[in-house]
Amino acid sequence: MTSSLLIGSTGLVGSHILSTLLADNTVNAVHTISRRAPKSTGPALHATVEADTAQWAARLSAIKPTPSTVFSGLGTTRQQAGGIANQWKIDHDLNVELAQAAKAAGARHFVFISSAGTSSMLGSTLPYSKMKRGVEDSVKALGFDTAIIVRPGMILGDREVPHQGGPLLIGAVRGLGRLFGMGAQDMFGQDAEVIARAAVQAAKMAEAGKAPAKYWVLEQSDIVRLGRTEWKS
């Protein structure tokens, strides 16, 4: 992977994707677009700070040469956004707009951090899952050389702004791992670093022509396999 673009580089999973890419000596350039500067730094990083998300698609289109792979870990919470309608504008509308811009610019591969359960019957009725599934369907329809959908369970890690009830739930899932082994934890949640590594590893496989399908969905077991069991730094 010679050049990539990351949207959502300041979020929990996105920050780990960024640090993973910057630590990879096969990556020559990592572009980011975000409202504030990412915490990770490095000679390969080309960070664009733009407070107005309405300008992000244009900023993406202006990057030359066009990165071959675009990652999106972009997302917010209903509480932070101020309601479901505002959350939809970011989690769905902005993600779709950026995926469209990436395709128009010539990006070959797109990696989207989605969520477990989007393909279930229950998921089709829940607003959060509907948002994620809407992005998944849009990315698939755009016809990238490879569209990679990453569906983690509960994302384990320390957030700058904890989700309501999040620390308690994360503690419970980690407790399962301590009591019954990592397999029990993996059934419900994955560490943000493991999710990020799986996303990067899948993208590298896609660029090498080794993706198992043009539309490749990584479920929780795939995330653990690529991001921890088979991971080689």
PDB file of C-alpha atoms in Angstrom:
ATOM      1  CA  MET A   1       0.000   0.000   0.000  1.00  0.00           C
ATOM      2  CA  THR A   2       1.765   3.135  -1.186  1.00  0.00           C
ATOM      3  CA  SER A   3      -0.802   5.863  -0.503  1.00  0.00           C
ATOM      4  CA  SER A   4      -3.987   6.001   1.542  1.00  0.00           C
ATOM      5  CA  LEU A   5      -6.568   8.457   2.836  1.00  0.00           C
ATOM      6  CA  LEU A   6      -8.223   8.186   6.218  1.00  0.00           C
ATOM      7  CA  ILE A   7     -11.446   9.891   7.248  1.00  0.00           C
ATOM      8  CA  GLY A   8     -12.191   9.785  10.975  1.00  0.00           C
ATOM      9  CA  SER A   9      -8.560   9.789  12.069  1.00  0.00           C
ATOM     10  CA  THR A  10      -9.330  11.323  15.476  1.00  0.00           C
ATOM     11  CA  GLY A  11     -11.903   8.697  16.525  1.00  0.00           C
ATOM     12  CA  LEU A  12     -11.226   5.558  18.534  1.00  0.00           C
ATOM     13  CA  VAL A  13     -10.783   3.098  15.655  1.00  0.00           C
ATOM     14  CA  GLY A  14      -9.601   5.750  13.209  1.00  0.00           C
ATOM     15  CA  SER A  15      -6.743   6.850  15.460  1.00  0.00           C
ATOM     16  CA  HIS A  16      -5.534   3.240  15.599  1.00  0.00           C
ATOM     17  CA  ILE A  17      -5.826   2.879  11.826  1.00  0.00           C
ATOM     18  CA  LEU A  18      -3.673   5.991  11.491  1.00  0.00           C
ATOM     19  CA  SER A  19      -0.973   4.806  13.886  1.00  0.00           C
ATOM     20  CA  THR A  20      -0.965   1.384  12.188  1.00  0.00           C
ATOM     21  CA  LEU A  21      -0.520   2.935   8.736  1.00  0.00           C
ATOM     22  CA  LEU A  22       2.210   5.300   9.924  1.00  0.00           C
ATOM     23  CA  ALA A  23       4.126   2.382  11.442  1.00  0.00           C
ATOM     24  CA  ASP A  24       4.038   0.468   8.137  1.00  0.00           C
ATOM     25  CA  ASN A  25       7.171   1.129   6.085  1.00  0.00           C
ATOM     26  CA  THR A  26       5.389   0.069   2.891  1.00  0.00           C
ATOM     27  CA  VAL A  27       3.067   3.081   3.159  1.00  0.00           C
ATOM     28  CA  ASN A  28       4.626   6.154   1.562  1.00  0.00           C
ATOM     29  CA  ALA A  29       1.835   8.647   2.240  1.00  0.00           C
ATOM     30  CA  VAL A  30      -1.105   8.796   4.617  1.00  0.00           C
ATOM     31  CA  HIS A  31      -3.573  11.621   4.021  1.00  0.00           C
ATOM     32  CA  THR A  32      -6.175  12.588   6.609  1.00  0.00           C
ATOM     33  CA  ILE A  33      -9.097  15.001   6.594  1.00  0.00           C
ATOM     34  CA  SER A  34     -10.478  15.948   9.980  1.00  0.00           C
ATOM     35  CA  ARG A  35     -11.904  18.798  12.026  1.00  0.00           C
ATOM     36  CA  ARG A  36      -8.864  18.816  14.300  1.00  0.00           C
ATOM     37  CA  ALA A  37      -5.314  17.598  13.958  1.00  0.00           C
ATOM     38  CA  PRO A  38      -4.740  13.887  14.610  1.00  0.00           C
ATOM     39  CA  LYS A  39      -2.592  12.939  17.581  1.00  0.00           C
ATOM     40  CA  SER A  40      -0.272  10.608  15.679  1.00  0.00           C
ATOM     41  CA  THR A  41       2.518  12.165  13.661  1.00  0.00           C
ATOM     42  CA  GLY A  42       5.130  10.948  11.209  1.00  0.00           C
ATOM     43  CA  PRO A  43       6.961  11.851   8.005  1.00  0.00           C
ATOM     44  CA  ALA A  44       4.364  10.033   5.873  1.00  0.00           C
ATOM     45  CA  LEU A  45       1.425  11.996   7.331  1.00  0.00           C
ATOM     46  CA  HIS A  46      -0.264  14.696   5.257  1.00  0.00           C
ATOM     47  CA  ALA A  47      -3.006  16.074   7.489  1.00  0.00           C
ATOM     48  CA  THR A  48      -5.747  18.395   6.276  1.00  0.00           C
ATOM     49  CA  VAL A  49      -7.615  20.186   9.069  1.00  0.00           C
ATOM     50  CA  GLU A  50     -10.978  21.516   7.915  1.00  0.00           C
ATOM     51  CA  ALA A  51     -13.662  22.455  10.410  1.00  0.00           C
ATOM     52  CA  ASP A  52     -16.384  22.609   7.759  1.00  0.00           C
ATOM     53  CA  THR A  53     -17.356  19.048   6.843  1.00  0.00           C
ATOM     54  CA  ALA A  54     -19.211  20.384   3.800  1.00  0.00           C
ATOM     55  CA  GLN A  55     -15.744  21.016   2.310  1.00  0.00           C
ATOM     56  CA  TRP A  56     -14.395  17.530   2.912  1.00  0.00           C
ATOM     57  CA  ALA A  57     -15.452  16.034  -0.415  1.00  0.00           C
ATOM     58  CA  ALA A  58     -13.735  18.870  -2.285  1.00  0.00           C
ATOM     59  CA  ARG A  59     -10.649  18.479  -0.109  1.00  0.00           C
ATOM     60  CA  LEU A  60     -10.604  14.766  -0.903  1.00  0.00           C
ATOM     61  CA  SER A  61     -10.920  15.399  -4.638  1.00  0.00           C
ATOM     62  CA  ALA A  62      -7.990  17.828  -4.521  1.00  0.00           C
ATOM     63  CA  ILE A  63      -5.483  15.253  -3.211  1.00  0.00           C
ATOM     64  CA  LYS A  64      -3.030  14.335  -5.972  1.00  0.00           C
ATOM     65  CA  PRO A  65      -2.104  11.693  -6.790  1.00  0.00           C
ATOM     66  CA  THR A  66      -5.343  10.086  -5.695  1.00  0.00           C
ATOM     67  CA  PRO A  67      -4.763   7.602  -2.842  1.00  0.00           C
ATOM     68  CA  SER A  68      -5.436   4.042  -3.941  1.00  0.00           C
ATOM     69  CA  THR A  69      -7.251   3.156  -0.708  1.00  0.00           C
ATOM     70  CA  VAL A  70      -9.664   5.251   1.326  1.00  0.00           C
ATOM     71  CA  PHE A  71     -10.584   4.299   4.890  1.00  0.00           C
ATOM     72  CA  SER A  72     -13.585   5.712   6.731  1.00  0.00           C
ATOM     73  CA  GLY A  73     -13.908   5.330  10.467  1.00  0.00           C
ATOM     74  CA  LEU A  74     -16.148   8.383  10.548  1.00  0.00           C
ATOM     75  CA  GLY A  75     -18.971   8.340  13.057  1.00  0.00           C
ATOM     76  CA  THR A  76     -20.472  10.056  16.048  1.00  0.00           C
ATOM     77  CA  THR A  77     -23.086   9.335  18.713  1.00  0.00           C
ATOM     78  CA  ARG A  78     -26.660  10.513  18.959  1.00  0.00           C
ATOM     79  CA  GLN A  79     -25.766  12.348  22.165  1.00  0.00           C
ATOM     80  CA  GLN A  80     -22.777  14.179  20.667  1.00  0.00           C
ATOM     81  CA  ALA A  81     -24.654  15.023  17.462  1.00  0.00           C
ATOM     82  CA  GLY A  82     -27.699  16.334  19.303  1.00  0.00           C
ATOM     83  CA  GLY A  83     -30.244  13.844  18.028  1.00  0.00           C
ATOM     84  CA  ILE A  84     -30.731  11.095  15.479  1.00  0.00           C
ATOM     85  CA  ALA A  85     -31.304  13.489  12.566  1.00  0.00           C
ATOM     86  CA  ASN A  86     -27.945  15.177  13.092  1.00  0.00           C
ATOM     87  CA  GLN A  87     -26.216  11.850  13.643  1.00  0.00           C
ATOM     88  CA  TRP A  88     -27.627  10.620  10.329  1.00  0.00           C
ATOM     89  CA  LYS A  89     -26.054  13.604   8.553  1.00  0.00           C
ATOM     90  CA  ILE A  90     -22.608  12.458   9.668  1.00  0.00           C
ATOM     91  CA  ASP A  91     -22.822   8.686  10.011  1.00  0.00           C
ATOM     92  CA  HIS A  92     -24.780   8.239   6.780  1.00  0.00           C
ATOM     93  CA  ASP A  93     -24.886  11.305   4.536  1.00  0.00           C
ATOM     94  CA  LEU A  94     -21.287  12.460   4.955  1.00  0.00           C
ATOM     95  CA  ASN A  95     -19.907   8.935   4.637  1.00  0.00           C
ATOM     96  CA  VAL A  96     -21.853   8.383   1.416  1.00  0.00           C
ATOM     97  CA  GLU A  97     -20.758  11.748   0.018  1.00  0.00           C
ATOM     98  CA  LEU A  98     -17.111  10.971   0.745  1.00  0.00           C
ATOM     99  CA  ALA A  99     -17.364   7.481  -0.744  1.00  0.00           C
ATOM    100  CA  GLN A 100     -18.820   9.002  -3.910  1.00  0.00           C
ATOM    101  CA  ALA A 101     -16.032  11.577  -4.035  1.00  0.00           C
ATOM    102  CA  ALA A 102     -13.411   8.868  -3.530  1.00  0.00           C
ATOM    103  CA  LYS A 103     -14.795   6.824  -6.405  1.00  0.00           C
ATOM    104  CA  ALA A 104     -15.021   9.871  -8.689  1.00  0.00           C
ATOM    105  CA  ALA A 105     -11.421  10.790  -7.846  1.00  0.00           C
ATOM    106  CA  GLY A 106     -10.190   7.342  -8.844  1.00  0.00           C
ATOM    107  CA  ALA A 107      -9.652   5.528  -5.543  1.00  0.00           C
ATOM    108  CA  ARG A 108      -9.635   1.774  -6.153  1.00  0.00           C
ATOM    109  CA  HIS A 109     -10.423   0.422  -2.688  1.00  0.00           C
ATOM    110  CA  PHE A 110     -12.729   1.650   0.074  1.00  0.00           C
ATOM    111  CA  VAL A 111     -12.762   0.422   3.676  1.00  0.00           C
ATOM    112  CA  PHE A 112     -15.734   1.317   5.861  1.00  0.00           C
ATOM    113  CA  ILE A 113     -15.913   0.683   9.602  1.00  0.00           C
ATOM    114  CA  SER A 114     -19.516  -0.366  10.093  1.00  0.00           C
ATOM    115  CA  SER A 115     -21.121  -2.333  12.923  1.00  0.00           C
ATOM    116  CA  ALA A 116     -22.198  -5.880  13.726  1.00  0.00           C
ATOM    117  CA  GLY A 117     -25.819  -6.757  13.128  1.00  0.00           C
ATOM    118  CA  THR A 118     -26.498  -4.548  10.123  1.00  0.00           C
ATOM    119  CA  SER A 119     -27.621  -7.533   8.055  1.00  0.00           C
ATOM    120  CA  SER A 120     -29.908  -8.990  10.735  1.00  0.00           C
ATOM    121  CA  MET A 121     -33.675  -8.711  10.783  1.00  0.00           C
ATOM    122  CA  LEU A 122     -33.513  -6.608  13.956  1.00  0.00           C
ATOM    123  CA  GLY A 123     -30.832  -4.397  12.424  1.00  0.00           C
ATOM    124  CA  SER A 124     -33.179  -3.325   9.655  1.00  0.00           C
ATOM    125  CA  THR A 125     -35.409  -1.631  12.244  1.00  0.00           C
ATOM    126  CA  LEU A 126     -32.820   0.084  14.452  1.00  0.00           C
ATOM    127  CA  PRO A 127     -31.840   3.644  13.415  1.00  0.00           C
ATOM    128  CA  TYR A 128     -28.121   3.126  14.075  1.00  0.00           C
ATOM    129  CA  SER A 129     -27.969  -0.116  12.099  1.00  0.00           C
ATOM    130  CA  LYS A 130     -30.041   1.395   9.293  1.00  0.00           C
ATOM    131  CA  MET A 131     -27.526   4.236   9.012  1.00  0.00           C
ATOM    132  CA  LYS A 132     -24.615   1.849   8.792  1.00  0.00           C
ATOM    133  CA  ARG A 133     -26.390  -0.488   6.370  1.00  0.00           C
ATOM    134  CA  GLY A 134     -27.281   2.462   4.156  1.00  0.00           C
ATOM    135  CA  VAL A 135     -23.597   3.353   3.853  1.00  0.00           C
ATOM    136  CA  GLU A 136     -22.661  -0.278   3.218  1.00  0.00           C
ATOM    137  CA  ASP A 137     -25.169  -0.520   0.360  1.00  0.00           C
ATOM    138  CA  SER A 138     -24.000   2.768  -1.144  1.00  0.00           C
ATOM    139  CA  VAL A 139     -20.340   1.738  -1.032  1.00  0.00           C
ATOM    140  CA  LYS A 140     -21.192  -1.577  -2.677  1.00  0.00           C
ATOM    141  CA  ALA A 141     -23.154   0.136  -5.453  1.00  0.00           C
ATOM    142  CA  LEU A 142     -20.286   2.497  -6.308  1.00  0.00           C
ATOM    143  CA  GLY A 143     -18.282  -0.349  -7.824  1.00  0.00           C
ATOM    144  CA  PHE A 144     -14.856   0.046  -6.233  1.00  0.00           C
ATOM    145  CA  ASP A 145     -12.283  -2.566  -7.225  1.00  0.00           C
ATOM    146  CA  THR A 146     -12.708  -3.749  -3.639  1.00  0.00           C
ATOM    147  CA  ALA A 147     -15.221  -2.574  -1.047  1.00  0.00           C
ATOM    148  CA  ILE A 148     -14.332  -3.776   2.439  1.00  0.00           C
ATOM    149  CA  ILE A 149     -16.963  -3.577   5.170  1.00  0.00           C
ATOM    150  CA  VAL A 150     -15.693  -4.087   8.723  1.00  0.00           C
ATOM    151  CA  ARG A 151     -18.408  -5.065  11.215  1.00  0.00           C
ATOM    152  CA  PRO A 152     -17.057  -5.086  14.780  1.00  0.00           C
ATOM    153  CA  GLY A 153     -19.105  -5.819  17.847  1.00  0.00           C
ATOM    154  CA  MET A 154     -18.695  -3.545  20.842  1.00  0.00           C
ATOM    155  CA  ILE A 155     -15.575  -1.462  20.271  1.00  0.00           C
ATOM    156  CA  LEU A 156     -13.312  -1.823  23.296  1.00  0.00           C
ATOM    157  CA  GLY A 157     -11.046   1.064  24.195  1.00  0.00           C
ATOM    158  CA  ASP A 158     -10.824   4.404  25.948  1.00  0.00           C
ATOM    159  CA  ARG A 159     -12.812   7.126  24.202  1.00  0.00           C
ATOM    160  CA  GLU A 160     -12.196  10.829  24.709  1.00  0.00           C
ATOM    161  CA  VAL A 161     -15.936  11.200  25.311  1.00  0.00           C
ATOM    162  CA  PRO A 162     -17.304   7.922  26.769  1.00  0.00           C
ATOM    163  CA  HIS A 163     -20.622   6.639  25.458  1.00  0.00           C
ATOM    164  CA  GLN A 164     -23.433   6.638  27.979  1.00  0.00           C
ATOM    165  CA  GLY A 165     -23.067   3.365  29.884  1.00  0.00           C
ATOM    166  CA  GLY A 166     -20.084   2.452  27.713  1.00  0.00           C
ATOM    167  CA  PRO A 167     -17.430   1.979  30.421  1.00  0.00           C
ATOM    168  CA  LEU A 168     -19.724  -0.352  32.356  1.00  0.00           C
ATOM    169  CA  LEU A 169     -20.492  -2.484  29.296  1.00  0.00           C
ATOM    170  CA  ILE A 170     -16.853  -2.564  28.215  1.00  0.00           C
ATOM    171  CA  GLY A 171     -15.856  -3.662  31.708  1.00  0.00           C
ATOM    172  CA  ALA A 172     -18.396  -6.486  31.553  1.00  0.00           C
ATOM    173  CA  VAL A 173     -17.131  -7.717  28.172  1.00  0.00           C
ATOM    174  CA  ARG A 174     -13.511  -7.582  29.297  1.00  0.00           C
ATOM    175  CA  GLY A 175     -14.562  -9.447  32.430  1.00  0.00           C
ATOM    176  CA  LEU A 176     -15.828 -12.296  30.259  1.00  0.00           C
ATOM    177  CA  GLY A 177     -12.402 -12.494  28.686  1.00  0.00           C
ATOM    178  CA  ARG A 178     -10.669 -12.671  32.036  1.00  0.00           C
ATOM    179  CA  LEU A 179     -13.042 -15.319  33.361  1.00  0.00           C
ATOM    180  CA  PHE A 180     -13.572 -17.523  30.318  1.00  0.00           C
ATOM    181  CA  GLY A 181     -10.779 -16.626  27.893  1.00  0.00           C
ATOM    182  CA  MET A 182     -10.474 -14.275  24.952  1.00  0.00           C
ATOM    183  CA  GLY A 183     -12.904 -16.338  22.913  1.00  0.00           C
ATOM    184  CA  ALA A 184     -15.719 -15.252  25.230  1.00  0.00           C
ATOM    185  CA  GLN A 185     -14.746 -11.584  24.879  1.00  0.00           C
ATOM    186  CA  ASP A 186     -14.440 -11.900  21.107  1.00  0.00           C
ATOM    187  CA  MET A 187     -18.070 -12.993  20.820  1.00  0.00           C
ATOM    188  CA  PHE A 188     -19.226  -9.568  22.002  1.00  0.00           C
ATOM    189  CA  GLY A 189     -16.482  -7.006  21.378  1.00  0.00           C
ATOM    190  CA  GLN A 190     -13.075  -6.351  19.856  1.00  0.00           C
ATOM    191  CA  ASP A 191     -10.295  -4.000  20.869  1.00  0.00           C
ATOM    192  CA  ALA A 192     -10.069  -0.875  18.704  1.00  0.00           C
ATOM    193  CA  GLU A 193      -6.450  -1.688  17.853  1.00  0.00           C
ATOM    194  CA  VAL A 194      -7.425  -5.161  16.628  1.00  0.00           C
ATOM    195  CA  ILE A 195     -10.220  -3.701  14.482  1.00  0.00           C
ATOM    196  CA  ALA A 196      -7.802  -1.182  12.987  1.00  0.00           C
ATOM    197  CA  ARG A 197      -5.200  -3.813  12.220  1.00  0.00           C
ATOM    198  CA  ALA A 198      -7.812  -5.997  10.541  1.00  0.00           C
ATOM    199  CA  ALA A 199      -8.915  -3.072   8.370  1.00  0.00           C
ATOM    200  CA  VAL A 200      -5.342  -2.302   7.328  1.00  0.00           C
ATOM    201  CA  GLN A 201      -4.497  -5.944   6.697  1.00  0.00           C
ATOM    202  CA  ALA A 202      -7.613  -6.391   4.549  1.00  0.00           C
ATOM    203  CA  ALA A 203      -6.734  -3.274   2.550  1.00  0.00           C
ATOM    204  CA  LYS A 204      -3.215  -4.541   1.930  1.00  0.00           C
ATOM    205  CA  MET A 205      -4.617  -7.854   0.733  1.00  0.00           C
ATOM    206  CA  ALA A 206      -6.971  -6.005  -1.614  1.00  0.00           C
ATOM    207  CA  GLU A 207      -4.138  -3.955  -3.072  1.00  0.00           C
ATOM    208  CA  ALA A 208      -2.166  -7.154  -3.614  1.00  0.00           C
ATOM    209  CA  GLY A 209      -5.111  -8.716  -5.445  1.00  0.00           C
ATOM    210  CA  LYS A 210      -5.714 -11.208  -2.629  1.00  0.00           C
ATOM    211  CA  ALA A 211      -9.159 -10.103  -1.417  1.00  0.00           C
ATOM    212  CA  PRO A 212     -11.553 -13.080  -1.471  1.00  0.00           C
ATOM    213  CA  ALA A 213     -14.329 -11.009  -3.067  1.00  0.00           C
ATOM    214  CA  LYS A 214     -14.974  -7.632  -4.686  1.00  0.00           C
ATOM    215  CA  TYR A 215     -17.410  -6.893  -1.843  1.00  0.00           C
ATOM    216  CA  TRP A 216     -15.716  -8.245   1.277  1.00  0.00           C
ATOM    217  CA  VAL A 217     -17.447  -8.198   4.658  1.00  0.00           C
ATOM    218  CA  LEU A 218     -15.346  -8.761   7.774  1.00  0.00           C
ATOM    219  CA  GLU A 219     -17.481 -10.080  10.608  1.00  0.00           C
ATOM    220  CA  GLN A 220     -16.236 -10.267  14.196  1.00  0.00           C
ATOM    221  CA  SER A 221     -14.411 -13.583  13.750  1.00  0.00           C
ATOM    222  CA  ASP A 222     -12.646 -12.230  10.644  1.00  0.00           C
ATOM    223  CA  ILE A 223     -11.592  -9.129  12.562  1.00  0.00           C
ATOM    224  CA  VAL A 224     -10.030 -11.226  15.315  1.00  0.00           C
ATOM    225  CA  ARG A 225      -8.286 -13.478  12.793  1.00  0.00           C
ATOM    226  CA  LEU A 226      -6.788 -10.690  10.679  1.00  0.00           C
ATOM    227  CA  GLY A 227      -6.198  -8.202  13.472  1.00  0.00           C
ATOM    228  CA  ARG A 228      -4.816 -10.455  16.171  1.00  0.00           C
ATOM    229  CA  THR A 229      -4.370 -14.145  15.370  1.00  0.00           C
ATOM    230  CA  GLU A 230      -2.655 -13.697  11.981  1.00  0.00           C
ATOM    231  CA  TRP A 231      -1.404 -10.144  12.501  1.00  0.00           C
ATOM    232  CA  LYS A 232       2.239  -9.480  11.730  1.00  0.00           C
ATOM    233  CA  SER A 233       3.533  -5.970  12.276  1.00  0.00           C
TER     234      SER A 233
END
